[in-house]
């Protein structure tokens, strides 16, 4: 039970607390979860490549792995990926790392994989099973995972983008059921997968640590969520992701302060070695 | 920057007692610079508590308040399903106890005039009234209020400040609903940190009707603080949202109770 003395000590601490403590003031951050272009049905702050680049630089981001919101609904993913690659290169090639999108329900999606890797030089690809209406149990997903693994290109699976309770009625997309993932990764041990926007519940109910599985922190919630998670999950397989510009970028950064993390843990978290 | 958190709970924290739960809540709050926290409901969430459970829930908050009187404010949990018990709890916890506000959740929709005696008595006691609201794409719980429901209540009590919990969850619609009802205030807590919520709230309501809250520990303080720290608004307005506006709303009851802050 805190005493008057401990309360006064705490009071002095919070009145002096800066927005970010020194331990959480990481720099040269790699943000693994960024999107360029327009959210489908409303404008977001910083939703032009230049504005987003300025915003990320101001927060100390050195590299941002960028997908495109255009990939959610547009069916010509060849064009979407080409535009994303061009915009990343034109805006800030040192900051933005273009992450193309595949949809295994599209004819000849294998051509998109080749173009992303060989034409655009992309180092990872992103998939949206919720928006593109398939599950991880579908044979098409397994084919895609095997093809990406053969091509030695890692995959980012977007588990969700928006709270189902606030989604547009005409665009309701289910969260991805991740329960099959551990078995798939066991079957295909060379695959490398990073799940984006997984919630704490998804992780606790569906996932277990595996050497080829990562996820990001953007959608994790709860007091001290990172220090709690690190009791069961290796820090090397967590990555700093913000889900910006849909989320306030600072939401991810302040999680580093809310949990008791060492400078070494913060460095590991903010400098992902997934790629 | 002084920060008071409008919206906290004791569920989902380590510890078996209210005192232990509050200790953990404050541990995290201290790391992110939060000075005072409003706490309501007990050790577990009960959407439609019995009268006995309602009393138990409030007893748990009273224990947390006793342990940390300089850090926590308590709101008494009332139910539209149990008006007599709720009136008695108002007397016990606010009139004769340390609590300074009222929490209404999802037992019944707040547009129902049967709730009016609670608002009348809360206003007499200067207790700040907080009503949970949501507009869920998939549909609300049967007793879950929408911001429109709260507007109906606010129109019956135009001189009583009322807080629109979660700003309706779907804040674009929630802000539209409450915009022209000047005694309604927006609680930013308990939704994803979607960019633009705070800027839009300030544009719709003005800087004096927007309040920071977290809904911790279910939500991170981090994600909810970011809605204000990360907003493209002047620092002076952030200070209003973080502290000044809530302080102003609580001043009448704090003064009446002789609580110094």
Short mmCIF file of C-alpha atoms in Angstrom, two decimals:
data_model
loop_
_atom_site.label_atom_id
_atom_site.label_comp_id
_atom_site.label_asym_id
_atom_site.label_seq_id
_atom_site.Cartn_x
_atom_site.Cartn_y
_atom_site.Cartn_z
CA UNK A 1 0.00 0.00 0.00
CA UNK A 2 1.52 3.34 -1.00
CA UNK A 3 2.30 5.71 1.83
CA UNK A 4 2.10 9.48 1.82
CA UNK A 5 5.82 9.51 1.01
CA UNK A 6 5.45 7.21 -2.00
CA UNK A 7 2.50 9.25 -3.22
CA UNK A 8 4.54 12.43 -3.07
CA UNK A 9 7.36 10.73 -4.93
CA UNK A 10 4.90 9.57 -7.59
CA UNK A 11 3.34 13.01 -7.77
CA UNK A 12 6.72 14.59 -8.37
CA UNK A 13 7.41 12.00 -11.04
CA UNK A 14 4.27 12.61 -13.05
CA UNK A 15 4.32 16.36 -12.86
CA UNK A 16 7.84 16.26 -14.24
CA UNK A 17 7.12 13.50 -16.76
CA UNK A 18 7.86 14.56 -20.32
CA UNK A 19 5.73 13.32 -23.17
CA UNK A 20 8.33 10.67 -23.88
CA UNK A 21 10.80 9.36 -21.37
CA UNK A 22 14.46 9.08 -22.44
CA UNK A 23 14.14 5.29 -22.57
CA UNK A 24 11.28 5.56 -25.03
CA UNK A 25 12.91 8.23 -27.18
CA UNK A 26 14.05 5.81 -29.82
CA UNK A 27 15.39 7.18 -33.07
CA UNK A 28 16.07 5.67 -36.46
CA UNK A 29 12.84 3.74 -36.08
CA UNK A 30 11.69 1.14 -38.57
CA UNK A 31 7.90 1.31 -38.85
CA UNK A 32 6.68 -1.91 -40.45
CA UNK A 33 3.05 -0.89 -40.84
CA UNK A 34 2.37 2.17 -42.99
CA UNK A 35 0.04 2.84 -45.92
CA UNK A 36 0.17 5.39 -48.69
CA UNK A 37 -2.78 6.71 -50.72
CA UNK A 38 -6.40 7.21 -49.72
CA UNK A 39 -8.49 5.29 -47.21
CA UNK A 40 -11.55 4.10 -49.19
CA UNK A 41 -14.28 6.19 -47.64
CA UNK A 42 -12.90 9.16 -45.78
CA UNK A 43 -9.87 11.40 -45.78
CA UNK A 44 -7.14 10.88 -43.22
CA UNK A 45 -4.54 13.35 -41.99
CA UNK A 46 -1.22 12.89 -43.81
CA UNK A 47 -2.74 10.87 -46.64
CA UNK A 48 -0.45 12.19 -49.34
CA UNK A 49 3.01 10.62 -49.69
CA UNK A 50 4.82 13.90 -49.04
CA UNK A 51 2.76 14.78 -45.97
CA UNK A 52 3.20 11.31 -44.55
CA UNK A 53 6.94 11.39 -45.18
CA UNK A 54 7.25 14.71 -43.36
CA UNK A 55 5.16 13.39 -40.47
CA UNK A 56 7.23 10.23 -40.11
CA UNK A 57 10.53 12.07 -40.32
CA UNK A 58 9.34 14.45 -37.60
CA UNK A 59 8.83 11.44 -35.33
CA UNK A 60 12.23 9.90 -36.00
CA UNK A 61 11.20 7.18 -38.44
CA UNK A 62 14.09 6.13 -40.65
CA UNK A 63 12.30 3.45 -42.65
CA UNK A 64 8.58 2.88 -43.26
CA UNK A 65 7.25 -0.27 -44.89
CA UNK A 66 4.44 1.06 -47.01
CA UNK A 67 1.50 -0.68 -48.58
CA UNK A 68 -1.27 1.09 -50.48
CA UNK A 69 -4.86 1.60 -49.36
CA UNK A 70 -5.72 1.43 -53.06
CA UNK A 71 -5.08 -2.31 -52.85
CA UNK A 72 -8.08 -2.82 -50.58
CA UNK A 73 -10.75 -2.36 -53.23
CA UNK A 74 -9.10 -1.77 -56.58
CA UNK A 75 -8.87 -4.91 -58.68
CA UNK A 76 -5.96 -3.91 -60.89
CA UNK A 77 -3.27 -4.73 -58.37
CA UNK A 78 -0.63 -4.59 -61.08
CA UNK A 79 -1.33 -0.88 -61.46
CA UNK A 80 -1.66 -0.33 -57.70
CA UNK A 81 1.73 -1.92 -57.05
CA UNK A 82 3.40 0.01 -59.85
CA UNK A 83 1.98 3.28 -58.55
CA UNK A 84 3.07 2.45 -55.01
CA UNK A 85 6.61 1.67 -56.16
CA UNK A 86 6.76 4.89 -58.15
CA UNK A 87 5.40 7.03 -55.32
CA UNK A 88 7.80 5.55 -52.78
CA UNK A 89 10.74 6.13 -55.11
CA UNK A 90 9.65 9.61 -56.05
CA UNK A 91 8.78 10.82 -52.54
CA UNK A 92 11.56 9.44 -50.39
CA UNK A 93 13.28 6.22 -51.41
CA UNK A 94 15.35 6.18 -48.23
CA UNK A 95 12.24 6.31 -46.07
CA UNK A 96 9.58 4.33 -47.87
CA UNK A 97 10.02 0.66 -48.62
CA UNK A 98 7.25 -0.33 -51.02
CA UNK A 99 5.33 -3.45 -50.01
CA UNK A 100 3.19 -4.73 -52.86
CA UNK A 101 -0.11 -6.55 -52.55
CA UNK A 102 -1.19 -9.95 -53.81
CA UNK A 103 -4.67 -11.39 -54.00
CA UNK A 104 -4.67 -15.17 -54.46
CA UNK A 105 -8.25 -15.03 -55.73
CA UNK A 106 -7.14 -13.07 -58.79
CA UNK A 107 -6.22 -14.83 -62.01
CA UNK A 108 -2.47 -15.02 -62.58
CA UNK A 109 -1.58 -13.53 -59.21
CA UNK A 110 1.75 -15.23 -59.69
CA UNK A 111 2.54 -12.59 -62.31
CA UNK A 112 2.06 -9.88 -59.69
CA UNK A 113 4.44 -11.69 -57.37
CA UNK A 114 7.10 -11.77 -60.10
CA UNK A 115 6.56 -8.13 -61.04
CA UNK A 116 6.74 -6.99 -57.42
CA UNK A 117 9.97 -8.84 -56.85
CA UNK A 118 11.72 -8.58 -60.19
CA UNK A 119 10.45 -5.32 -61.67
CA UNK A 120 9.94 -3.24 -58.54
CA UNK A 121 12.56 -4.91 -56.33
CA UNK A 122 10.12 -5.29 -53.45
CA UNK A 123 11.46 -7.12 -50.42
CA UNK A 124 8.13 -8.16 -48.89
CA UNK A 125 4.48 -8.46 -49.88
CA UNK A 126 1.26 -7.72 -48.05
CA UNK A 127 -2.09 -9.55 -48.16
CA UNK A 128 -5.58 -8.53 -46.95
CA UNK A 129 -7.67 -11.70 -46.49
CA UNK A 130 -10.49 -9.74 -44.82
CA UNK A 131 -10.95 -7.28 -47.66
CA UNK A 132 -10.20 -9.84 -50.38
CA UNK A 133 -12.59 -12.41 -48.93
CA UNK A 134 -10.60 -15.53 -48.27
CA UNK A 135 -9.39 -17.33 -45.18
CA UNK A 136 -6.11 -18.91 -44.24
CA UNK A 137 -7.84 -22.29 -44.70
CA UNK A 138 -8.37 -21.66 -48.41
CA UNK A 139 -6.07 -23.66 -50.71
CA UNK A 140 -5.35 -20.43 -52.57
CA UNK A 141 -3.67 -18.98 -49.51
CA UNK A 142 -1.48 -22.02 -49.08
CA UNK A 143 -0.47 -21.79 -52.74
CA UNK A 144 0.43 -18.15 -52.28
CA UNK A 145 2.43 -18.88 -49.15
CA UNK A 146 4.32 -21.66 -50.90
CA UNK A 147 5.04 -19.46 -53.92
CA UNK A 148 6.26 -16.56 -51.77
CA UNK A 149 8.43 -18.94 -49.77
CA UNK A 150 9.92 -20.39 -52.95
CA UNK A 151 10.65 -16.87 -54.13
CA UNK A 152 12.20 -16.11 -50.70
CA UNK A 153 9.90 -13.15 -50.18
CA UNK A 154 8.32 -12.63 -46.74
CA UNK A 155 4.60 -11.96 -46.31
CA UNK A 156 2.75 -9.47 -44.14
CA UNK A 157 -0.79 -10.61 -43.31
CA UNK A 158 -3.08 -7.74 -42.35
CA UNK A 159 -5.30 -9.25 -39.67
CA UNK A 160 -7.62 -6.24 -39.55
CA UNK A 161 -7.58 -2.56 -40.35
CA UNK A 162 -10.55 -1.10 -38.50
CA UNK A 163 -12.63 -2.06 -35.47
CA UNK A 164 -15.55 -4.11 -36.79
CA UNK A 165 -17.93 -2.01 -34.70
CA UNK A 166 -17.10 1.19 -36.57
CA UNK A 167 -16.74 -0.11 -40.11
CA UNK A 168 -18.74 1.41 -42.93
CA UNK A 169 -21.94 -0.64 -43.33
CA UNK A 170 -21.18 -1.25 -46.99
CA UNK A 171 -17.61 -2.32 -46.28
CA UNK A 172 -17.77 -4.73 -43.39
CA UNK A 173 -14.68 -6.91 -43.36
CA UNK A 174 -14.09 -9.72 -40.90
CA UNK A 175 -10.88 -10.04 -38.92
CA UNK A 176 -8.60 -12.82 -40.13
CA UNK A 177 -8.84 -16.08 -38.21
CA UNK A 178 -5.22 -16.82 -37.38
CA UNK A 179 -5.75 -20.18 -35.72
CA UNK A 180 -4.46 -22.13 -38.72
CA UNK A 181 -1.24 -20.18 -38.93
CA UNK A 182 0.91 -22.18 -36.49
CA UNK A 183 0.19 -25.44 -38.34
CA UNK A 184 0.88 -23.85 -41.73
CA UNK A 185 4.16 -22.45 -40.52
CA UNK A 186 5.12 -25.85 -39.22
CA UNK A 187 4.33 -27.37 -42.63
CA UNK A 188 6.30 -24.68 -44.45
CA UNK A 189 9.13 -23.87 -42.06
CA UNK A 190 10.99 -21.69 -44.57
CA UNK A 191 8.05 -19.27 -44.79
CA UNK A 192 8.43 -15.90 -43.07
CA UNK A 193 5.25 -14.22 -41.92
CA UNK A 194 4.55 -11.01 -40.08
CA UNK A 195 0.98 -10.42 -38.89
CA UNK A 196 -0.05 -6.75 -38.83
CA UNK A 197 -2.72 -5.31 -36.55
CA UNK A 198 -3.28 -8.46 -34.52
CA UNK A 199 -5.06 -7.78 -31.26
CA UNK A 200 -3.86 -9.14 -27.94
CA UNK A 201 -6.78 -11.56 -27.96
CA UNK A 202 -5.86 -12.90 -31.39
CA UNK A 203 -2.32 -13.51 -30.25
CA UNK A 204 -3.25 -15.22 -27.03
CA UNK A 205 -5.93 -17.43 -28.56
CA UNK A 206 -4.41 -18.28 -31.94
CA UNK A 207 -0.68 -17.87 -32.00
CA UNK A 208 2.34 -19.32 -30.31
CA UNK A 209 5.97 -18.37 -30.78
CA UNK A 210 7.56 -19.92 -33.86
CA UNK A 211 10.88 -19.03 -35.44
CA UNK A 212 9.21 -17.83 -38.63
CA UNK A 213 6.38 -15.73 -37.14
CA UNK A 214 6.42 -12.04 -36.24
CA UNK A 215 3.76 -9.48 -35.48
CA UNK A 216 3.58 -5.75 -34.92
CA UNK A 217 2.32 -3.70 -31.99
CA UNK A 218 -0.11 -1.34 -33.73
CA UNK A 219 -3.37 -2.91 -32.55
CA UNK A 220 -2.26 -4.16 -29.15
CA UNK A 221 -4.22 -2.65 -26.30
CA UNK A 222 -4.21 -2.77 -22.51
CA UNK A 223 -2.15 -1.19 -19.76
CA UNK A 224 1.47 -2.23 -20.06
CA UNK A 225 0.58 -4.50 -22.96
CA UNK A 226 4.15 -4.88 -24.21
CA UNK A 227 5.67 -5.94 -20.93
CA UNK A 228 2.83 -8.42 -20.47
CA UNK A 229 3.31 -9.84 -23.95
CA UNK A 230 7.05 -10.18 -23.50
CA UNK A 231 6.45 -12.72 -20.76
CA UNK A 232 5.47 -15.19 -23.48
CA UNK A 233 6.73 -13.80 -26.77
CA UNK A 234 10.34 -13.14 -27.85
CA UNK A 235 11.13 -9.47 -28.40
CA UNK A 236 13.07 -10.34 -31.56
CA UNK A 237 9.79 -11.37 -33.16
CA UNK A 238 7.87 -8.23 -32.31
CA UNK A 239 8.07 -5.18 -34.54
CA UNK A 240 7.19 -1.52 -34.20
CA UNK A 241 4.19 -0.83 -36.42
CA UNK A 242 1.92 2.18 -36.19
CA UNK A 243 -0.93 1.55 -38.66
CA UNK A 244 -0.50 5.19 -39.70
CA UNK A 245 -2.01 7.22 -41.13
CA UNK A 246 -5.21 5.45 -40.03
CA UNK A 247 -4.02 5.58 -36.41
CA UNK A 248 -2.24 8.44 -34.71
CA UNK A 249 1.42 7.49 -35.08
CA UNK A 250 2.14 8.38 -31.45
CA UNK A 251 -0.18 5.59 -30.24
CA UNK A 252 2.52 3.03 -31.02
CA UNK A 253 5.36 5.17 -29.72
CA UNK A 254 3.74 5.83 -26.34
CA UNK A 255 3.37 2.08 -25.78
CA UNK A 256 7.14 1.98 -25.42
CA UNK A 257 6.81 4.34 -22.48
CA UNK A 258 3.82 2.70 -20.82
CA UNK A 259 5.65 -0.63 -20.49
CA UNK A 260 8.83 -1.13 -18.52
CA UNK A 261 11.27 -1.83 -21.35
CA UNK A 262 15.04 -1.63 -21.38
CA UNK A 263 16.81 0.52 -23.98
CA UNK A 264 18.01 -2.69 -25.60
CA UNK A 265 14.45 -4.01 -25.87
CA UNK A 266 13.26 -0.74 -27.37
CA UNK A 267 16.08 -0.83 -29.88
CA UNK A 268 15.23 -4.39 -30.89
CA UNK A 269 11.55 -3.56 -31.20
CA UNK A 270 12.11 -0.46 -33.32
CA UNK A 271 14.70 -2.00 -35.65
CA UNK A 272 12.99 -5.07 -37.03
CA UNK A 273 15.15 -7.72 -38.68
CA UNK A 274 12.19 -9.39 -40.36
CA UNK A 275 13.53 -8.60 -43.82
CA UNK B 1 0.83 19.32 -19.19
CA UNK B 2 -1.60 18.30 -16.42
CA UNK B 3 -3.61 15.20 -17.27
CA UNK B 4 -6.76 13.92 -15.60
CA UNK B 5 -8.26 10.74 -17.01
CA UNK B 6 -12.06 10.74 -17.14
CA UNK B 7 -12.59 7.04 -17.80
CA UNK B 8 -10.89 4.15 -15.94
CA UNK B 9 -11.88 0.81 -14.50
CA UNK B 10 -10.55 -1.83 -12.10
CA UNK B 11 -11.19 -4.85 -14.35
CA UNK B 12 -8.44 -6.73 -16.13
CA UNK B 13 -5.59 -5.72 -13.84
CA UNK B 14 -3.35 -7.90 -11.70
CA UNK B 15 -4.49 -8.25 -8.10
CA UNK B 16 -7.42 -9.71 -6.24
CA UNK B 17 -8.51 -6.64 -4.27
CA UNK B 18 -9.57 -3.14 -5.29
CA UNK B 19 -6.48 -1.76 -3.57
CA UNK B 20 -4.16 -4.05 -5.55
CA UNK B 21 -5.91 -3.28 -8.81
CA UNK B 22 -5.71 0.47 -8.20
CA UNK B 23 -2.03 0.15 -7.35
CA UNK B 24 -1.36 -1.41 -10.74
CA UNK B 25 -3.51 1.11 -12.57
CA UNK B 26 -1.55 3.96 -11.00
CA UNK B 27 1.76 2.27 -11.80
CA UNK B 28 1.00 2.55 -15.51
CA UNK B 29 -0.60 5.98 -15.18
CA UNK B 30 2.54 7.32 -13.54
CA UNK B 31 4.68 6.19 -16.46
CA UNK B 32 2.72 8.34 -18.88
CA UNK B 33 2.20 11.37 -16.67
CA UNK B 34 -1.45 11.04 -15.59
CA UNK B 35 -2.17 12.85 -12.36
CA UNK B 36 -5.71 11.85 -11.45
CA UNK B 37 -8.07 9.13 -12.64
CA UNK B 38 -11.84 8.78 -12.51
CA UNK B 39 -12.73 5.17 -11.67
CA UNK B 40 -16.07 3.43 -11.92
CA UNK B 41 -17.55 -0.06 -11.71
CA UNK B 42 -15.97 -2.89 -9.76
CA UNK B 43 -13.59 -5.80 -10.16
CA UNK B 44 -15.57 -7.30 -13.05
CA UNK B 45 -17.87 -5.91 -15.71
CA UNK B 46 -21.59 -6.49 -15.07
CA UNK B 47 -23.80 -5.11 -17.81
CA UNK B 48 -27.05 -5.55 -15.93
CA UNK B 49 -26.20 -5.92 -12.25
CA UNK B 50 -28.71 -6.88 -9.62
CA UNK B 51 -29.24 -4.35 -6.81
CA UNK B 52 -26.89 -6.36 -4.62
CA UNK B 53 -24.25 -6.46 -7.32
CA UNK B 54 -24.58 -2.74 -7.89
CA UNK B 55 -23.84 -2.10 -4.23
CA UNK B 56 -20.93 -4.55 -4.34
CA UNK B 57 -19.46 -2.82 -7.41
CA UNK B 58 -19.62 0.54 -5.69
CA UNK B 59 -18.13 -0.88 -2.51
CA UNK B 60 -15.14 -2.02 -4.51
CA UNK B 61 -14.62 1.45 -5.92
CA UNK B 62 -14.99 2.95 -2.45
CA UNK B 63 -12.13 0.74 -1.26
CA UNK B 64 -9.92 1.92 -4.10
CA UNK B 65 -10.77 5.54 -3.30
CA UNK B 66 -9.93 5.03 0.36
CA UNK B 67 -6.52 3.68 -0.62
CA UNK B 68 -5.71 6.51 -3.03
CA UNK B 69 -7.83 9.54 -2.08
CA UNK B 70 -5.33 11.93 -3.63
CA UNK B 71 -5.19 10.15 -6.99
CA UNK B 72 -8.63 8.73 -7.72
CA UNK B 73 -12.08 10.20 -8.20
CA UNK B 74 -15.03 7.82 -7.94
CA UNK B 75 -18.20 7.76 -10.01
CA UNK B 76 -21.11 5.78 -8.58
CA UNK B 77 -22.40 2.99 -10.85
CA UNK B 78 -26.18 3.29 -11.28
CA UNK B 79 -28.67 1.28 -13.31
CA UNK B 80 -31.76 2.23 -15.25
CA UNK B 81 -33.15 -1.17 -14.25
CA UNK B 82 -33.01 -0.41 -10.51
CA UNK B 83 -34.01 3.18 -9.90
CA UNK B 84 -34.73 2.88 -6.17
CA UNK B 85 -31.43 1.16 -5.44
CA UNK B 86 -29.66 3.67 -7.67
CA UNK B 87 -31.16 6.60 -5.77
CA UNK B 88 -30.04 5.00 -2.53
CA UNK B 89 -26.55 4.47 -3.95
CA UNK B 90 -26.40 8.13 -4.94
CA UNK B 91 -27.12 9.08 -1.34
CA UNK B 92 -24.65 6.57 0.08
CA UNK B 93 -21.75 7.11 -2.29
CA UNK B 94 -22.10 10.77 -3.33
CA UNK B 95 -24.24 12.67 -0.81
CA UNK B 96 -22.67 10.87 2.16
CA UNK B 97 -19.60 9.40 0.51
CA UNK B 98 -16.55 10.51 -1.44
CA UNK B 99 -17.78 9.94 -5.00
CA UNK B 100 -18.13 12.87 -7.40
CA UNK B 101 -19.91 11.50 -10.45
CA UNK B 102 -22.39 9.02 -11.88
CA UNK B 103 -21.75 6.20 -14.35
CA UNK B 104 -24.57 4.79 -16.46
CA UNK B 105 -23.74 1.88 -18.73
CA UNK B 106 -25.94 -0.47 -20.76
CA UNK B 107 -28.73 -1.70 -18.47
CA UNK B 108 -31.25 0.61 -20.14
CA UNK B 109 -31.32 3.30 -22.78
CA UNK B 110 -31.00 6.79 -21.43
CA UNK B 111 -33.79 8.32 -23.52
CA UNK B 112 -36.27 6.55 -21.23
CA UNK B 113 -37.79 9.14 -18.83
CA UNK B 114 -37.73 6.56 -16.05
CA UNK B 115 -34.11 7.62 -15.62
CA UNK B 116 -35.03 11.22 -14.87
CA UNK B 117 -35.09 10.96 -11.04
CA UNK B 118 -31.44 9.90 -11.14
CA UNK B 119 -30.47 12.94 -13.18
CA UNK B 120 -32.49 15.28 -10.95
CA UNK B 121 -30.79 14.01 -7.81
CA UNK B 122 -27.34 13.89 -9.41
CA UNK B 123 -27.76 17.52 -10.47
CA UNK B 124 -28.80 18.51 -6.95
CA UNK B 125 -25.61 16.90 -5.66
CA UNK B 126 -23.55 18.51 -8.48
CA UNK B 127 -22.39 15.02 -9.48
CA UNK B 128 -21.03 14.76 -13.01
CA UNK B 129 -23.07 12.31 -15.10
CA UNK B 130 -21.35 9.98 -17.56
CA UNK B 131 -23.45 7.93 -20.00
CA UNK B 132 -21.85 5.19 -22.14
CA UNK B 133 -22.88 5.46 -25.79
CA UNK B 134 -22.11 3.54 -28.97
CA UNK B 135 -23.28 3.34 -32.54
CA UNK B 136 -22.19 -0.15 -33.59
CA UNK B 137 -22.28 -1.15 -37.23
CA UNK B 138 -23.48 -4.59 -36.23
CA UNK B 139 -26.07 -3.28 -33.77
CA UNK B 140 -26.07 -2.20 -30.12
CA UNK B 141 -26.98 -4.22 -27.04
CA UNK B 142 -30.71 -3.89 -26.24
CA UNK B 143 -30.07 -1.46 -23.38
CA UNK B 144 -27.14 0.35 -24.97
CA UNK B 145 -27.66 4.06 -25.59
CA UNK B 146 -26.74 5.95 -28.72
CA UNK B 147 -25.65 9.59 -28.79
CA UNK B 148 -29.12 10.42 -30.11
CA UNK B 149 -30.62 8.82 -26.99
CA UNK B 150 -28.37 11.03 -24.90
CA UNK B 151 -29.46 14.12 -26.83
CA UNK B 152 -33.05 13.31 -25.87
CA UNK B 153 -32.03 13.13 -22.21
CA UNK B 154 -29.95 16.30 -22.48
CA UNK B 155 -32.90 18.19 -23.94
CA UNK B 156 -34.93 17.33 -20.86
CA UNK B 157 -32.14 18.66 -18.62
CA UNK B 158 -30.54 21.50 -20.56
CA UNK B 159 -28.73 22.95 -17.56
CA UNK B 160 -27.11 19.65 -16.53
CA UNK B 161 -23.78 18.78 -18.12
CA UNK B 162 -23.77 15.22 -19.43
CA UNK B 163 -20.87 13.27 -20.86
CA UNK B 164 -21.26 11.29 -24.06
CA UNK B 165 -19.15 8.22 -23.32
CA UNK B 166 -16.90 7.09 -26.19
CA UNK B 167 -18.42 9.87 -28.33
CA UNK B 168 -20.60 7.10 -29.68
CA UNK B 169 -17.65 4.90 -30.68
CA UNK B 170 -18.28 5.80 -34.29
CA UNK B 171 -17.22 9.35 -33.51
CA UNK B 172 -18.05 10.89 -36.85
CA UNK B 173 -21.70 10.08 -36.29
CA UNK B 174 -21.52 10.67 -32.55
CA UNK B 175 -20.17 14.19 -32.97
CA UNK B 176 -22.89 15.00 -35.49
CA UNK B 177 -25.50 13.85 -33.01
CA UNK B 178 -24.32 15.91 -30.03
CA UNK B 179 -22.92 18.93 -31.81
CA UNK B 180 -25.85 21.28 -31.24
CA UNK B 181 -26.68 20.23 -27.70
CA UNK B 182 -24.47 22.52 -25.62
CA UNK B 183 -24.73 20.60 -22.34
CA UNK B 184 -23.20 17.47 -23.93
CA UNK B 185 -19.47 16.77 -23.71
CA UNK B 186 -17.42 14.30 -25.75
CA UNK B 187 -15.42 11.56 -24.01
CA UNK B 188 -12.58 10.51 -26.32
CA UNK B 189 -11.99 7.19 -24.55
CA UNK B 190 -12.27 3.59 -25.51
CA UNK B 191 -12.04 3.49 -29.26
CA UNK B 192 -9.14 2.83 -31.59
CA UNK B 193 -6.75 5.79 -31.91
CA UNK B 194 -8.10 6.70 -35.32
CA UNK B 195 -6.44 9.81 -36.63
CA UNK B 196 -8.61 12.89 -36.73
CA UNK B 197 -10.95 12.17 -33.81
CA UNK B 198 -9.69 15.02 -31.65
CA UNK B 199 -9.33 17.58 -34.41
CA UNK B 200 -12.86 16.77 -35.59
CA UNK B 201 -14.26 16.92 -32.06
CA UNK B 202 -12.70 20.33 -31.46
CA UNK B 203 -13.99 21.60 -34.80
CA UNK B 204 -17.51 20.33 -34.07
CA UNK B 205 -17.87 21.15 -30.38
CA UNK B 206 -15.26 23.79 -29.70
CA UNK B 207 -12.29 23.30 -27.38
CA UNK B 208 -14.30 23.41 -24.14
CA UNK B 209 -16.54 20.37 -24.70
CA UNK B 210 -13.92 17.71 -25.39
CA UNK B 211 -12.52 15.51 -22.60
CA UNK B 212 -9.62 13.08 -22.50
CA UNK B 213 -10.35 9.61 -21.14
CA UNK B 214 -8.74 6.24 -21.71
CA UNK B 215 -11.03 3.33 -20.75
CA UNK B 216 -7.94 1.77 -19.18
CA UNK B 217 -6.96 -0.89 -18.40
CA UNK B 218 -8.86 -2.47 -21.31
CA UNK B 219 -7.28 0.21 -23.45
CA UNK B 220 -3.71 1.36 -23.19
CA UNK B 221 -3.19 4.78 -21.74
CA UNK B 222 -0.75 5.12 -24.64
CA UNK B 223 -3.24 4.75 -27.47
CA UNK B 224 -5.75 7.08 -25.87
CA UNK B 225 -3.24 9.76 -24.86
CA UNK B 226 -2.02 9.73 -28.46
CA UNK B 227 -5.41 11.00 -29.59
CA UNK B 228 -4.59 14.28 -27.90
CA UNK B 229 -0.79 14.38 -27.88
CA UNK B 230 -0.82 13.46 -31.57
CA UNK B 231 -3.60 15.81 -32.66
CA UNK B 232 -2.88 18.77 -34.87
CA UNK B 233 -4.24 21.36 -32.45
CA UNK B 234 -2.56 24.03 -30.29
CA UNK B 235 -0.97 22.99 -27.02
CA UNK B 236 -3.37 25.26 -25.14
CA UNK B 237 -6.32 23.26 -26.44
CA UNK B 238 -4.62 19.98 -25.56
CA UNK B 239 -4.34 21.26 -21.99
CA UNK B 240 -8.07 21.99 -21.96
CA UNK B 241 -8.87 18.48 -23.18
CA UNK B 242 -6.43 16.79 -20.82
CA UNK B 243 -7.36 18.69 -17.70
CA UNK B 244 -9.03 22.10 -17.71
CA UNK B 245 -12.40 21.03 -19.07
CA UNK B 246 -12.83 18.13 -16.65
CA UNK B 247 -11.57 20.23 -13.77
CA UNK B 248 -14.18 22.86 -14.60
CA UNK B 249 -16.98 20.28 -14.70
CA UNK B 250 -15.91 18.75 -11.39
CA UNK B 251 -15.21 22.02 -9.58
CA UNK B 252 -18.76 22.47 -8.20
CA UNK B 253 -18.80 19.09 -6.47
CA UNK B 254 -15.15 19.18 -5.47
CA UNK B 255 -15.73 22.57 -3.89
CA UNK B 256 -18.89 21.36 -2.16
CA UNK B 257 -17.00 18.41 -0.73
CA UNK B 258 -13.93 20.44 0.17
CA UNK B 259 -11.69 18.33 -2.07
CA UNK B 260 -8.56 20.26 -2.99
CA UNK B 261 -6.70 19.52 -6.21
#
